Tab-separated table of C-alpha atoms in Angstrom:
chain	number	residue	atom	x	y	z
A	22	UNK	CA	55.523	-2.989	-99.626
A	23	UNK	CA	52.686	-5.518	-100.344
A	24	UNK	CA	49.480	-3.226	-99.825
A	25	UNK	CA	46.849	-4.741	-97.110
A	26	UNK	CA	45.324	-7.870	-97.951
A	27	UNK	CA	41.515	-8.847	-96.365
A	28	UNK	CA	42.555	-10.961	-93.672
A	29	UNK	CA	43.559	-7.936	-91.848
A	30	UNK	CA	47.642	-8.465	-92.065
A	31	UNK	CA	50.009	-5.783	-93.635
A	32	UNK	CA	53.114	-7.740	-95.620
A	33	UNK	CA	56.138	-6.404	-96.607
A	34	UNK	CA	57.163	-10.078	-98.145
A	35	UNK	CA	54.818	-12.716	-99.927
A	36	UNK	CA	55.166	-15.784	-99.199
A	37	UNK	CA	57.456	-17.998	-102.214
A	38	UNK	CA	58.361	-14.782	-103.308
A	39	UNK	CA	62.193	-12.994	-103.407
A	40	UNK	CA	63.421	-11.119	-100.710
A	41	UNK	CA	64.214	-8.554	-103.512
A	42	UNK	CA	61.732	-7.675	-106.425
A	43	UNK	CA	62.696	-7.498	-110.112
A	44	UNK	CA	63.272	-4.070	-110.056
A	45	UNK	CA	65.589	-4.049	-106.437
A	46	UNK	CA	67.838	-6.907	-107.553
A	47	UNK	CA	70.189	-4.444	-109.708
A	48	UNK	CA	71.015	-2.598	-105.929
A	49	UNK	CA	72.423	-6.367	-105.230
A	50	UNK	CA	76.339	-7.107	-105.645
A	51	UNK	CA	78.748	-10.693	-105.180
A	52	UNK	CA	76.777	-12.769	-103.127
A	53	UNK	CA	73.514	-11.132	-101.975
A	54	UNK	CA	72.086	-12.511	-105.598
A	55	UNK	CA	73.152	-16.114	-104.494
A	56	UNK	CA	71.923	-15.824	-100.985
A	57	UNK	CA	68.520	-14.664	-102.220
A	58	UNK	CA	68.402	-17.745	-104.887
A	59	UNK	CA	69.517	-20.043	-101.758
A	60	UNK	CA	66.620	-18.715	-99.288
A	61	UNK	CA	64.014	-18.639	-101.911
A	62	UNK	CA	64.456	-22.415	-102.911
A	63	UNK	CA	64.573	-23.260	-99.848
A	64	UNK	CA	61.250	-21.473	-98.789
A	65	UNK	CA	60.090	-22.943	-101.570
A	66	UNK	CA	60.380	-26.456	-100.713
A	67	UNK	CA	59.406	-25.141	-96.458
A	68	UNK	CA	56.046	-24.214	-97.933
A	69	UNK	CA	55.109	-27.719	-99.464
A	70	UNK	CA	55.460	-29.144	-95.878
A	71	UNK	CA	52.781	-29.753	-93.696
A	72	UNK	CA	53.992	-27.178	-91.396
A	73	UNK	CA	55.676	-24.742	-93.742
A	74	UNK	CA	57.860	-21.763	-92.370
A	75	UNK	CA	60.814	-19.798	-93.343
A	76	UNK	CA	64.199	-20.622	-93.729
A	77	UNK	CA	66.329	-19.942	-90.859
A	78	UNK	CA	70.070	-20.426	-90.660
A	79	UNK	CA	71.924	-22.007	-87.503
A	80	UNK	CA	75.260	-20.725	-86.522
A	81	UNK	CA	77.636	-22.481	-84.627
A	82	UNK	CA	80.121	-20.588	-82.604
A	83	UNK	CA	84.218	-21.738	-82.739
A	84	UNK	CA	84.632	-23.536	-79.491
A	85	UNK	CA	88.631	-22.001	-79.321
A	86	UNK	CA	88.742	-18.766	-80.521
A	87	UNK	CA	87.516	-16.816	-76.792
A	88	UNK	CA	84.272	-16.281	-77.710
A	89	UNK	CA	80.685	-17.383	-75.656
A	90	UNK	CA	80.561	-20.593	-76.623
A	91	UNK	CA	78.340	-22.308	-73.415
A	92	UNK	CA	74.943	-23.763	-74.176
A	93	UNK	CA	73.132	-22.217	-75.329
A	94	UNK	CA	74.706	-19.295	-76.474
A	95	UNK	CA	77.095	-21.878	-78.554
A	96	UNK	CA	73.929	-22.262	-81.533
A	97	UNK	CA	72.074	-18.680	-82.562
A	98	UNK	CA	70.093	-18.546	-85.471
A	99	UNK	CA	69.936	-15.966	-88.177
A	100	UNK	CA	66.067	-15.796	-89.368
A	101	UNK	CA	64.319	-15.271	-92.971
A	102	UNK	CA	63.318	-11.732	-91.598
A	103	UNK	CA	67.079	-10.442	-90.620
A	104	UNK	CA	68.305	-11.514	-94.168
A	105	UNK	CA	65.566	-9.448	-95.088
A	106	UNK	CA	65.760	-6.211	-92.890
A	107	UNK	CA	69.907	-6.544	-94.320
A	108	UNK	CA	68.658	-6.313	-97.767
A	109	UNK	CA	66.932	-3.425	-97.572
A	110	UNK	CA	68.678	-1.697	-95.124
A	111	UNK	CA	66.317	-1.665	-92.080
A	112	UNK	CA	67.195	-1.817	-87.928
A	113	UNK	CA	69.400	-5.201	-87.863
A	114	UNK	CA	68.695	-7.629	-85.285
A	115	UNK	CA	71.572	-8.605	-82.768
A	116	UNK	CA	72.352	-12.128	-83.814
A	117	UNK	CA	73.407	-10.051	-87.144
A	118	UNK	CA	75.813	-7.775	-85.286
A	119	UNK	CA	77.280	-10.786	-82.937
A	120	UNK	CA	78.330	-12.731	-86.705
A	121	UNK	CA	79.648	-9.992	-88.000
A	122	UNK	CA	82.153	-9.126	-84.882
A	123	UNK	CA	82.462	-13.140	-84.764
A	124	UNK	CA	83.852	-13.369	-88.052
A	125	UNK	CA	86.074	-9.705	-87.695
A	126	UNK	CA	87.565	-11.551	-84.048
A	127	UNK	CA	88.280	-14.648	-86.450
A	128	UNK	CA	90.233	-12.647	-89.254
A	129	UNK	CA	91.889	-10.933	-86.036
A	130	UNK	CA	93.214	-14.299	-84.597
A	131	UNK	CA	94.552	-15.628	-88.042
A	132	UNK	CA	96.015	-12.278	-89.271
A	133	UNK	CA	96.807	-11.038	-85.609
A	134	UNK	CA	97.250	-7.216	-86.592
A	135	UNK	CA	98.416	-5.163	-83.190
A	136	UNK	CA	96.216	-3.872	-80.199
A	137	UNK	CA	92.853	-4.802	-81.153
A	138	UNK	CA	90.005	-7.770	-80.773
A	139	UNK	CA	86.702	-7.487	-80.891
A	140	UNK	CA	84.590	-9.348	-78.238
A	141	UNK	CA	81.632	-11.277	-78.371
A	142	UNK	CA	78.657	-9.421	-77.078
A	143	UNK	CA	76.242	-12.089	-76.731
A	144	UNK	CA	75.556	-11.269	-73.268
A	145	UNK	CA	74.872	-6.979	-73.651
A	146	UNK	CA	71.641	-6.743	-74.434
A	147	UNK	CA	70.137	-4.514	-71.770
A	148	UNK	CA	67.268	-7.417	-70.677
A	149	UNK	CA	70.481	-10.078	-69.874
A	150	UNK	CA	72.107	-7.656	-67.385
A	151	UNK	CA	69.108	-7.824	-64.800
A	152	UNK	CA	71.019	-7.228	-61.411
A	153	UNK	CA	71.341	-10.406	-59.335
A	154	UNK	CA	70.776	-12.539	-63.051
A	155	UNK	CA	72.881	-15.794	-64.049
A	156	UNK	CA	73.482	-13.663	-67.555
A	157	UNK	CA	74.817	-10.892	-65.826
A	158	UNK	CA	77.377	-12.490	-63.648
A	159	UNK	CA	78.501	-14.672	-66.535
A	160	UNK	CA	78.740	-11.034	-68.861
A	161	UNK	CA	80.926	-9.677	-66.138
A	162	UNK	CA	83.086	-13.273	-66.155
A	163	UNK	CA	83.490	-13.210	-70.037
A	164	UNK	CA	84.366	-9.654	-70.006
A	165	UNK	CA	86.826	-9.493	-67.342
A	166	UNK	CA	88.530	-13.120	-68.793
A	167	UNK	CA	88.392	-11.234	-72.153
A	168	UNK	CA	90.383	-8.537	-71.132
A	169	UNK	CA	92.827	-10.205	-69.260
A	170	UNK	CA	93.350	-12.313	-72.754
A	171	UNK	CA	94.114	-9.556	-74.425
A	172	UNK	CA	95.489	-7.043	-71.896
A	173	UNK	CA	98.479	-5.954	-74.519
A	174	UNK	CA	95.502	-4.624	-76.587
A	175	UNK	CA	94.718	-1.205	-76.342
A	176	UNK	CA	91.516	-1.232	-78.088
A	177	UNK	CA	88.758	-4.129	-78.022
A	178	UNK	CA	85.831	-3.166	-79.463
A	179	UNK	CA	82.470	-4.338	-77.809
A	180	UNK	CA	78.990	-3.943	-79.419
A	181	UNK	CA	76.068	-3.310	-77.208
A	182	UNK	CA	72.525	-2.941	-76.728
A	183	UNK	CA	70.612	-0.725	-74.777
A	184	UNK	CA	67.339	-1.198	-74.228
A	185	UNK	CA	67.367	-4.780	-76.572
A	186	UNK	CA	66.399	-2.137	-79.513
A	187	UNK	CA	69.104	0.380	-80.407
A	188	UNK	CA	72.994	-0.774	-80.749
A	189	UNK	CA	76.050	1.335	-79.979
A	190	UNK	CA	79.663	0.667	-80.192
A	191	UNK	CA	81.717	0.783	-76.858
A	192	UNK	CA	85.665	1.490	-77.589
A	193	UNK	CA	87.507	-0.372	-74.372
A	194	UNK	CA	90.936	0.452	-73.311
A	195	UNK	CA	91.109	-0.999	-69.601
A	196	UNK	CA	95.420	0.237	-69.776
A	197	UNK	CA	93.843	3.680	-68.867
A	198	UNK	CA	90.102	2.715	-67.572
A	199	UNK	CA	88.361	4.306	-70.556
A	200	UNK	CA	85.164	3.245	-72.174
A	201	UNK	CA	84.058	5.233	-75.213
A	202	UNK	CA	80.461	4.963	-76.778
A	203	UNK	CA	80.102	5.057	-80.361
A	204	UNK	CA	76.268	6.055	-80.469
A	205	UNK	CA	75.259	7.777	-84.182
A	206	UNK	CA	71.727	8.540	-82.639
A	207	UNK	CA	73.014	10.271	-79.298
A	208	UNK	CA	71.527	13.885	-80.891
A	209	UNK	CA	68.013	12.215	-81.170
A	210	UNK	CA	67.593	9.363	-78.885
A	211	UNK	CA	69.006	8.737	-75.631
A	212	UNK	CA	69.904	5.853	-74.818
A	213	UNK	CA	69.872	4.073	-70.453
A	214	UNK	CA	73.202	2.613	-70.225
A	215	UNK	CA	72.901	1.826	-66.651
A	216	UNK	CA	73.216	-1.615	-66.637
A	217	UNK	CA	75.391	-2.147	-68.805
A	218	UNK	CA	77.628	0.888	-67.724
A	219	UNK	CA	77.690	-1.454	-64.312
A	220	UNK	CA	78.694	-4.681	-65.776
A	221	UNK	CA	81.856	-3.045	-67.579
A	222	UNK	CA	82.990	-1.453	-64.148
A	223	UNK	CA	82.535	-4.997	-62.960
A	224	UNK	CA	84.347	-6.399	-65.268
A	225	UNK	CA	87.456	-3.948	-64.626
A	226	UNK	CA	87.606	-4.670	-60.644
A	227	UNK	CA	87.972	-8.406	-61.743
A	228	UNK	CA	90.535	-7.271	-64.208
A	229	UNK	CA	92.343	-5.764	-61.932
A	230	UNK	CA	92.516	-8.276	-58.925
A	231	UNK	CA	93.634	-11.559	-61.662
A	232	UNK	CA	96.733	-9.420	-62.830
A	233	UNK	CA	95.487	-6.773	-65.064
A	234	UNK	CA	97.844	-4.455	-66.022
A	235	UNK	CA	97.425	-0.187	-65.933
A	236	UNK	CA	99.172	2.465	-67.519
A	237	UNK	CA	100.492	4.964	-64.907
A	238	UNK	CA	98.084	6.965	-63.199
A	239	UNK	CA	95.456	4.618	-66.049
A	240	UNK	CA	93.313	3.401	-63.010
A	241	UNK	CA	89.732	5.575	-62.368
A	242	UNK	CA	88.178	5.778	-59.188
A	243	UNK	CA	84.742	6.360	-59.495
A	244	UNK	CA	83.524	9.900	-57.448
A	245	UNK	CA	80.413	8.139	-56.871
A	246	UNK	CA	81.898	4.796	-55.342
A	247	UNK	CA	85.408	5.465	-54.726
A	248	UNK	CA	85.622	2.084	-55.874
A	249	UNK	CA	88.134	1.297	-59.936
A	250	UNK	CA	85.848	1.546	-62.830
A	251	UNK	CA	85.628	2.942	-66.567
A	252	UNK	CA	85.571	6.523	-67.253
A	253	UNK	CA	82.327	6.492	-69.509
A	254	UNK	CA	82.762	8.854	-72.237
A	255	UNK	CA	78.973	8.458	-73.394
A	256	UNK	CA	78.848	11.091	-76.194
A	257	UNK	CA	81.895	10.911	-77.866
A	258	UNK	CA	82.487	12.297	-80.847
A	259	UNK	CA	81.259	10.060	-84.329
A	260	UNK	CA	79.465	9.950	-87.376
A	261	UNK	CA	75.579	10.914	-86.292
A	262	UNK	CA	72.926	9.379	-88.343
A	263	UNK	CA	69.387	11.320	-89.878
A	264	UNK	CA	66.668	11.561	-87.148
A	265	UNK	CA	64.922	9.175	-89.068
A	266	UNK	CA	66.886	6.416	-89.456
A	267	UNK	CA	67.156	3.195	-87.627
A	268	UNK	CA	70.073	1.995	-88.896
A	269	UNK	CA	72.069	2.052	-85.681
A	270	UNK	CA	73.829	-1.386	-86.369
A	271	UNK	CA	74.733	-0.470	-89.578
A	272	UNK	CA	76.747	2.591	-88.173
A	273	UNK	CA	78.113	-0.196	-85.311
A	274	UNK	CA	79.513	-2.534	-87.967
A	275	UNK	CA	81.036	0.550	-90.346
A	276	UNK	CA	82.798	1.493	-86.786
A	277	UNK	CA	84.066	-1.778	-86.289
A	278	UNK	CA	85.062	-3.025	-89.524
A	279	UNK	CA	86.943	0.703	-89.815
A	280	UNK	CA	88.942	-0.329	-86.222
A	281	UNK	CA	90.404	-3.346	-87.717
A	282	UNK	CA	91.451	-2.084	-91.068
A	283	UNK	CA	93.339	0.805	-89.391
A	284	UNK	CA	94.427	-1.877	-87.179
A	285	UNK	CA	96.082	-3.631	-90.074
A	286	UNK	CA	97.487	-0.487	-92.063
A	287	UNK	CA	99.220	0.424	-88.920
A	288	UNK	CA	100.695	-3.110	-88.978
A	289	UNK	CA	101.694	-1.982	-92.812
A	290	UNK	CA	105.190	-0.149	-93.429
A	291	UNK	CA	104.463	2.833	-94.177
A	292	UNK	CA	105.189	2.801	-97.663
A	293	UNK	CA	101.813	0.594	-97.991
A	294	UNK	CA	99.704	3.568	-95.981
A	295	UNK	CA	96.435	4.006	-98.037
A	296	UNK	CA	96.001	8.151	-96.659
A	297	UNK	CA	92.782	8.750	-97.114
A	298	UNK	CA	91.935	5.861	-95.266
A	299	UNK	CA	94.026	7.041	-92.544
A	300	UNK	CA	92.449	10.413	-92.491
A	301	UNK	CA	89.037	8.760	-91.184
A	302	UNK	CA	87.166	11.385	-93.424
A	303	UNK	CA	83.736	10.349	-95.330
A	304	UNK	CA	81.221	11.789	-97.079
A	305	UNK	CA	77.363	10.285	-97.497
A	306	UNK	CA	78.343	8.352	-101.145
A	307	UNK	CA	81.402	6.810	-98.923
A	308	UNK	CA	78.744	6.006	-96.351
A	309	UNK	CA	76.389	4.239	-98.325
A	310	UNK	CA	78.608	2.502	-100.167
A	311	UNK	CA	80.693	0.829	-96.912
A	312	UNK	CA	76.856	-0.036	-95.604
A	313	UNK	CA	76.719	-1.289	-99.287
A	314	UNK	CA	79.762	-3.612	-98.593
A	315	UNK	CA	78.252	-4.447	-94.996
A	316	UNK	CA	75.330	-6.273	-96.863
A	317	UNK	CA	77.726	-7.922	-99.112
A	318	UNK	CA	79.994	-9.247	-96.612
A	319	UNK	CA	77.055	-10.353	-94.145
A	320	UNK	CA	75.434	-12.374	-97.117
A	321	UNK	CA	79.149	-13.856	-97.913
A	322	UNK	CA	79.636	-15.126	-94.228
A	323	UNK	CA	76.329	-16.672	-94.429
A	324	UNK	CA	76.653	-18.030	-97.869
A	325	UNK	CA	79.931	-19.703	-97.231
A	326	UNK	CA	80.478	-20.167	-93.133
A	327	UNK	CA	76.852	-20.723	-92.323
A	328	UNK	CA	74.829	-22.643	-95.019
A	329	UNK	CA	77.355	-24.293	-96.434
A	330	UNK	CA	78.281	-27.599	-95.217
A	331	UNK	CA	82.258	-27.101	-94.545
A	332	UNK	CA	81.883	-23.746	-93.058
A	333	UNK	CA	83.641	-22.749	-90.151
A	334	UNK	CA	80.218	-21.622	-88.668
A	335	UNK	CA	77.994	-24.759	-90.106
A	336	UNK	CA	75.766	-26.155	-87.354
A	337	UNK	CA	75.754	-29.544	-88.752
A	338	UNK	CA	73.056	-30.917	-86.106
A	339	UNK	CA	69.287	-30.123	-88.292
A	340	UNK	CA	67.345	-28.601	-85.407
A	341	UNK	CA	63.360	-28.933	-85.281
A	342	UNK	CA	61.135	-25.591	-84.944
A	343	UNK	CA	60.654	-26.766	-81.180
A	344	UNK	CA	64.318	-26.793	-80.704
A	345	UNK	CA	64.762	-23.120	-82.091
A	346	UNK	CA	62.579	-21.856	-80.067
A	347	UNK	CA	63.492	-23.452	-76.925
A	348	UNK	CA	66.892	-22.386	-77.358
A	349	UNK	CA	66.009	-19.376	-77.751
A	350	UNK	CA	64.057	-18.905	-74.817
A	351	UNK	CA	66.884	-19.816	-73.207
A	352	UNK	CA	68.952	-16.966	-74.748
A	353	UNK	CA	66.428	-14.893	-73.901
A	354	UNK	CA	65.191	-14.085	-77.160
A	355	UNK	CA	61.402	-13.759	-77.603
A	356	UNK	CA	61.161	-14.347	-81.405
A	357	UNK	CA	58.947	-17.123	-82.726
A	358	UNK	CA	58.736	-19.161	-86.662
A	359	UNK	CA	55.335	-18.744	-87.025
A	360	UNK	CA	54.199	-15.179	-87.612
A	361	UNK	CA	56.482	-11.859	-87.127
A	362	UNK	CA	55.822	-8.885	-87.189
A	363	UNK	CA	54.908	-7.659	-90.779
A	364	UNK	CA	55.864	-10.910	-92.097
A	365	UNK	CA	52.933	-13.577	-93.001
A	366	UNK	CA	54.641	-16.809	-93.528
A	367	UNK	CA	52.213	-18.779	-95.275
A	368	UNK	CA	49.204	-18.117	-97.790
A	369	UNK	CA	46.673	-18.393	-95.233
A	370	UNK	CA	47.121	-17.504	-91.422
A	371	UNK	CA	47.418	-21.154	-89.293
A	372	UNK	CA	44.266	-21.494	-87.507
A	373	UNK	CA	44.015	-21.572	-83.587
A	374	UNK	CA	43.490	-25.288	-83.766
A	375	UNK	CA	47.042	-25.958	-85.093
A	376	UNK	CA	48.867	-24.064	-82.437
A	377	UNK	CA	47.869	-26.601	-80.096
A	378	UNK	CA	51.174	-28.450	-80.122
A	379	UNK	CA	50.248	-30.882	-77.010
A	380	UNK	CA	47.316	-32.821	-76.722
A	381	UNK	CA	45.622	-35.290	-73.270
A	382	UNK	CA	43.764	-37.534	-73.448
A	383	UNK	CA	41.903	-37.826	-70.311
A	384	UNK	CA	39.191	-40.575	-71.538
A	385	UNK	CA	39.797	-42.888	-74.578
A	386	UNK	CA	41.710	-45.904	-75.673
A	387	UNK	CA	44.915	-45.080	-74.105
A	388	UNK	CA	44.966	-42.320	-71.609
A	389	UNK	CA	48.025	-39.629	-71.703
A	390	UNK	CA	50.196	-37.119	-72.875
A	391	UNK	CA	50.616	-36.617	-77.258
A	392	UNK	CA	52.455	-34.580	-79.256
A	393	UNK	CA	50.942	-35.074	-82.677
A	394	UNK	CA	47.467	-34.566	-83.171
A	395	UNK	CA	47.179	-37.869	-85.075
A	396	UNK	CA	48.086	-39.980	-82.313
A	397	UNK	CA	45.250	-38.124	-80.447
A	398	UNK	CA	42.851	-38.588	-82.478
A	399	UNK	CA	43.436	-42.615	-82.333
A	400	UNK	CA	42.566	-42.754	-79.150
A	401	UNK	CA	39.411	-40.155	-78.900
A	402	UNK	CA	38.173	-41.174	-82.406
A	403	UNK	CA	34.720	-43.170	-82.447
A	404	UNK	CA	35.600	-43.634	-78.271
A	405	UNK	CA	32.413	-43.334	-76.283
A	406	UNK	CA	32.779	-40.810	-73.874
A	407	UNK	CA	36.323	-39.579	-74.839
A	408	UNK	CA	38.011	-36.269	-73.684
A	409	UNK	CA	40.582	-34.933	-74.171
A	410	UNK	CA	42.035	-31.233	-75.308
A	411	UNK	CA	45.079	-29.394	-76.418
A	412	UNK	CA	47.279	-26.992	-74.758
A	413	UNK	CA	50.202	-24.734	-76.170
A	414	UNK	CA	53.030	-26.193	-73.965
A	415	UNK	CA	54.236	-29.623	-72.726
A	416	UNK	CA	54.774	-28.300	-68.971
A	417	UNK	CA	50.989	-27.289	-69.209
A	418	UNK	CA	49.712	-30.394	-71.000
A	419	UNK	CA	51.776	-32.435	-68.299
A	420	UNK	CA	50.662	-30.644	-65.695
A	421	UNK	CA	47.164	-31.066	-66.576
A	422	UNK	CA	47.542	-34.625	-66.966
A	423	UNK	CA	49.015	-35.246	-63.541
A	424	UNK	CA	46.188	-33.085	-61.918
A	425	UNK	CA	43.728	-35.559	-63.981
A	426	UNK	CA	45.767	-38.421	-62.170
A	427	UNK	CA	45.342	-37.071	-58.797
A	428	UNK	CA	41.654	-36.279	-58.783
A	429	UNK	CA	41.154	-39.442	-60.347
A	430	UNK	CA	43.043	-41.705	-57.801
A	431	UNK	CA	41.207	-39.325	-54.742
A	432	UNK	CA	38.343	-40.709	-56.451
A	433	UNK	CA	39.201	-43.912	-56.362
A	434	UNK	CA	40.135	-44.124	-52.796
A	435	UNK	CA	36.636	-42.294	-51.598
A	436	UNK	CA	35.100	-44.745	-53.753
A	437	UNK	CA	36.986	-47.746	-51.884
A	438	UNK	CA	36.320	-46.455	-48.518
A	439	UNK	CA	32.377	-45.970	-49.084
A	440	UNK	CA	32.191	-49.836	-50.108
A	441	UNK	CA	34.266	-50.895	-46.579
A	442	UNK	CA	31.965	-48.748	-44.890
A	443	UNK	CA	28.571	-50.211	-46.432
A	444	UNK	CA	30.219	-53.411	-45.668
A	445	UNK	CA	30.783	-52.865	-42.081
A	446	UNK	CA	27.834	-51.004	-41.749
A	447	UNK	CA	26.009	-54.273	-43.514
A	448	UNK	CA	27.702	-56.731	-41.050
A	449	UNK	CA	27.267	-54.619	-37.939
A	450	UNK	CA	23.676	-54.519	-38.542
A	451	UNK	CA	23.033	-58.329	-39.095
A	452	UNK	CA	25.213	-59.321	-36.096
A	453	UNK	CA	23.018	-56.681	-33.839
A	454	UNK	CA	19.536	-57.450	-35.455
């Protein structure tokens, strides 16, 4: 940790500087070194702009492989600050979770071990299940389509997130109506899984109206609705975490990555068994050491699906600041690139000034709407009278503009219509005098 510095700002990362100091990179393993090299040149080369940042990675989701894939859920982003949060083992943000079961759903398809997928849970974080939302109704669509794709699967594992902060792993088997909730903090935090606990029931109606199949006597009718939904099994029995951790993803993505291995040694004759594998016993060491492995495999599917340029997740498209962030407004996610958190992106904070990212001109050379400061200041510089100012958003700037535009043309017409009636009031009086 970076102790306080006197403009106020606690850092855990200086800007220019590795993700992982001298004495942390020994704790690093197969790729994480080369991922760190990768992000440090190129925040290197981000700070000699005139608008430095950090780096941020754009995924693109497979357009055939049954996950969301709609704008704009079909671009996320994985930012400077979740690379770092991986490294050193601190609460993972979602877009980190959604490639990881992205990339387990892809090794699924290609492999295609028995009774298992993992589906994409763009859409379960608590804020895009809103009743009467757009998100919502499209999270019940995907689920219900996803589970009539795989309706010979007995298991499809879904990642979720209550309340947008913690994550828990939900166990679906619609054959007998059963949803089972992976949650390692259950003993110390609980957790409202209201809304999503609605969207899955949802989900199973539409299942079973488009030909879902059931196990005998598999269907549940709620006591509450006596309408089909999942039995929710909310505390079922897993591997809790300390009281003070906040590494519920890391527990999600131990879960899932354990599903599909057992998956595949069940596919295995069972000469190939690994039995202590099959056992599902661990201790701590075992623990640390698969979370270990989780950091090594995220920084691999980065490394080679992400950044690089023939990856099966490249986003080849280079996407401006402005675009990141309007996409993910539109995903609902309230990040920013300019400060985070405990993060200070630059050596000095930006000042007020440069936040203004729109600019009218209400008097100068040319009147209007700018986006760049220095075609502003063109038209306000050494112009008598000039106005103009900045505002934070386009709609606003455009907005203020058109207002301008209005009160200028009322103006205008009041102006027009006290000259006619001087005039008449001129002639009148001559032709009666």
């Amino acid at each position: 940790m970076v102790p306080p510095t006197p403009d106020g700002l606690p850092r855990c990362h200086e800007a220019g500087k590795p993700i992982l100091s001298k004495d942390m990179e020994h704790l690093a393993s197969g790729p994480m070194l080369p991922l760190q090299h990768t992000i440090h040149y190129l925040e290197g080369t981000l700070l000699k702009e005139k608008d430095p940042n950090y780096p941020v990675f754009s995924v693109k989701v497979p357009s055939d492989q049954n996950f969301v894939n709609e704008d704009p859920a079909d671009i996320f982003f994985i930012a400077f600050e979740d690379v770092f949060n991986l490294f050193h083992s601190k609460r993972l943000d979602y877009n980190l979770v959604r490639l990881y079961a992205i990339n387990l759903q892809m090794k699924i398809n290609r492999e295609r071990p028995r009774h298992i997928a993992v589906a994409d849970p763009y859409y379960m974080r608590d804020s895009q299940l809103q009743d009467g939302s757009k998100t919502r109704t499209k999270a019940v669509r995907y689920l219900q389509n996803f589970m009539l794709m795989y309706k010979e699967s007995n298991t499809i594992l879904l990642p979720v997130f209550p309340e947008d902060k913690y994550c828990t792993l939900i166990i679906l088997d619609p054959k007998w109506s059963l949803a089972q909730y992976f949650d390692s903090s259950s003993t110390t935090t609980k957790k409202d899984y209201k809304r999503i606990r609605g969207v899955l029931d949802e989900a199973i109606l539409g299942y079973a109206k488009n030909g879902g199949t059931f196990d005998k006597n598999g269907q549940y009718i709620r006591p509450d609705t006596k309408k089909l939904g999942f039995k929710h099994v909310i505390d079922f029995p897993c591997i809790k975490q300390p009281a003070s951790s906040i590494k519920e993803a890391f527990y999600v993505l131990h879960h899932l990555k354990g599903f599909v291995e057992d998956a595949e040694m069940m596919s295995l004759p069972p000469s190939k068994l690994d039995p202590i594998k099959m056992s599902g016993e661990i201790n701590d060491d075992d623990l640390r050491e698969d979370f270990h492995r989780i950091q090594v495999k995220l920084s691999e599917i980065i490394l080679q699906d992400v950044s690089n340029a023939s990856g099966l997740l490249h986003a080849a498209r280079a996407m401006t600041k402005r675009d990141i962030e309007e996409r993910l407004h539109r995903q609902g996610d309230g990040r920013t690139w300019t400060t985070k958190g405990l993060y200070k992106p630059f050596p000095e904070p930006l000042k007020k000034k440069s936040q203004m990212t729109y600019y009218v001109v209400f008097e100068g050379r040319v009147p209007g709407v700018y986006e760049e400061w220095e075609e502003c200041k063109k038209q306000v510089h050494k112009f008598s009278g000039n106005c103009y100012k900045g505002y934070p958003t386009r709609h606003e700037a455009v907005a203020k503009w058109r207002a301008h535009q209005a009160n200028k043309s009322k103006m205008k017409t009041f102006l027009v219509l006290s000259l006619l009636l001087t005039i008449v009031a001129a002639v009148l009086y001559f032709i009666l005098v």
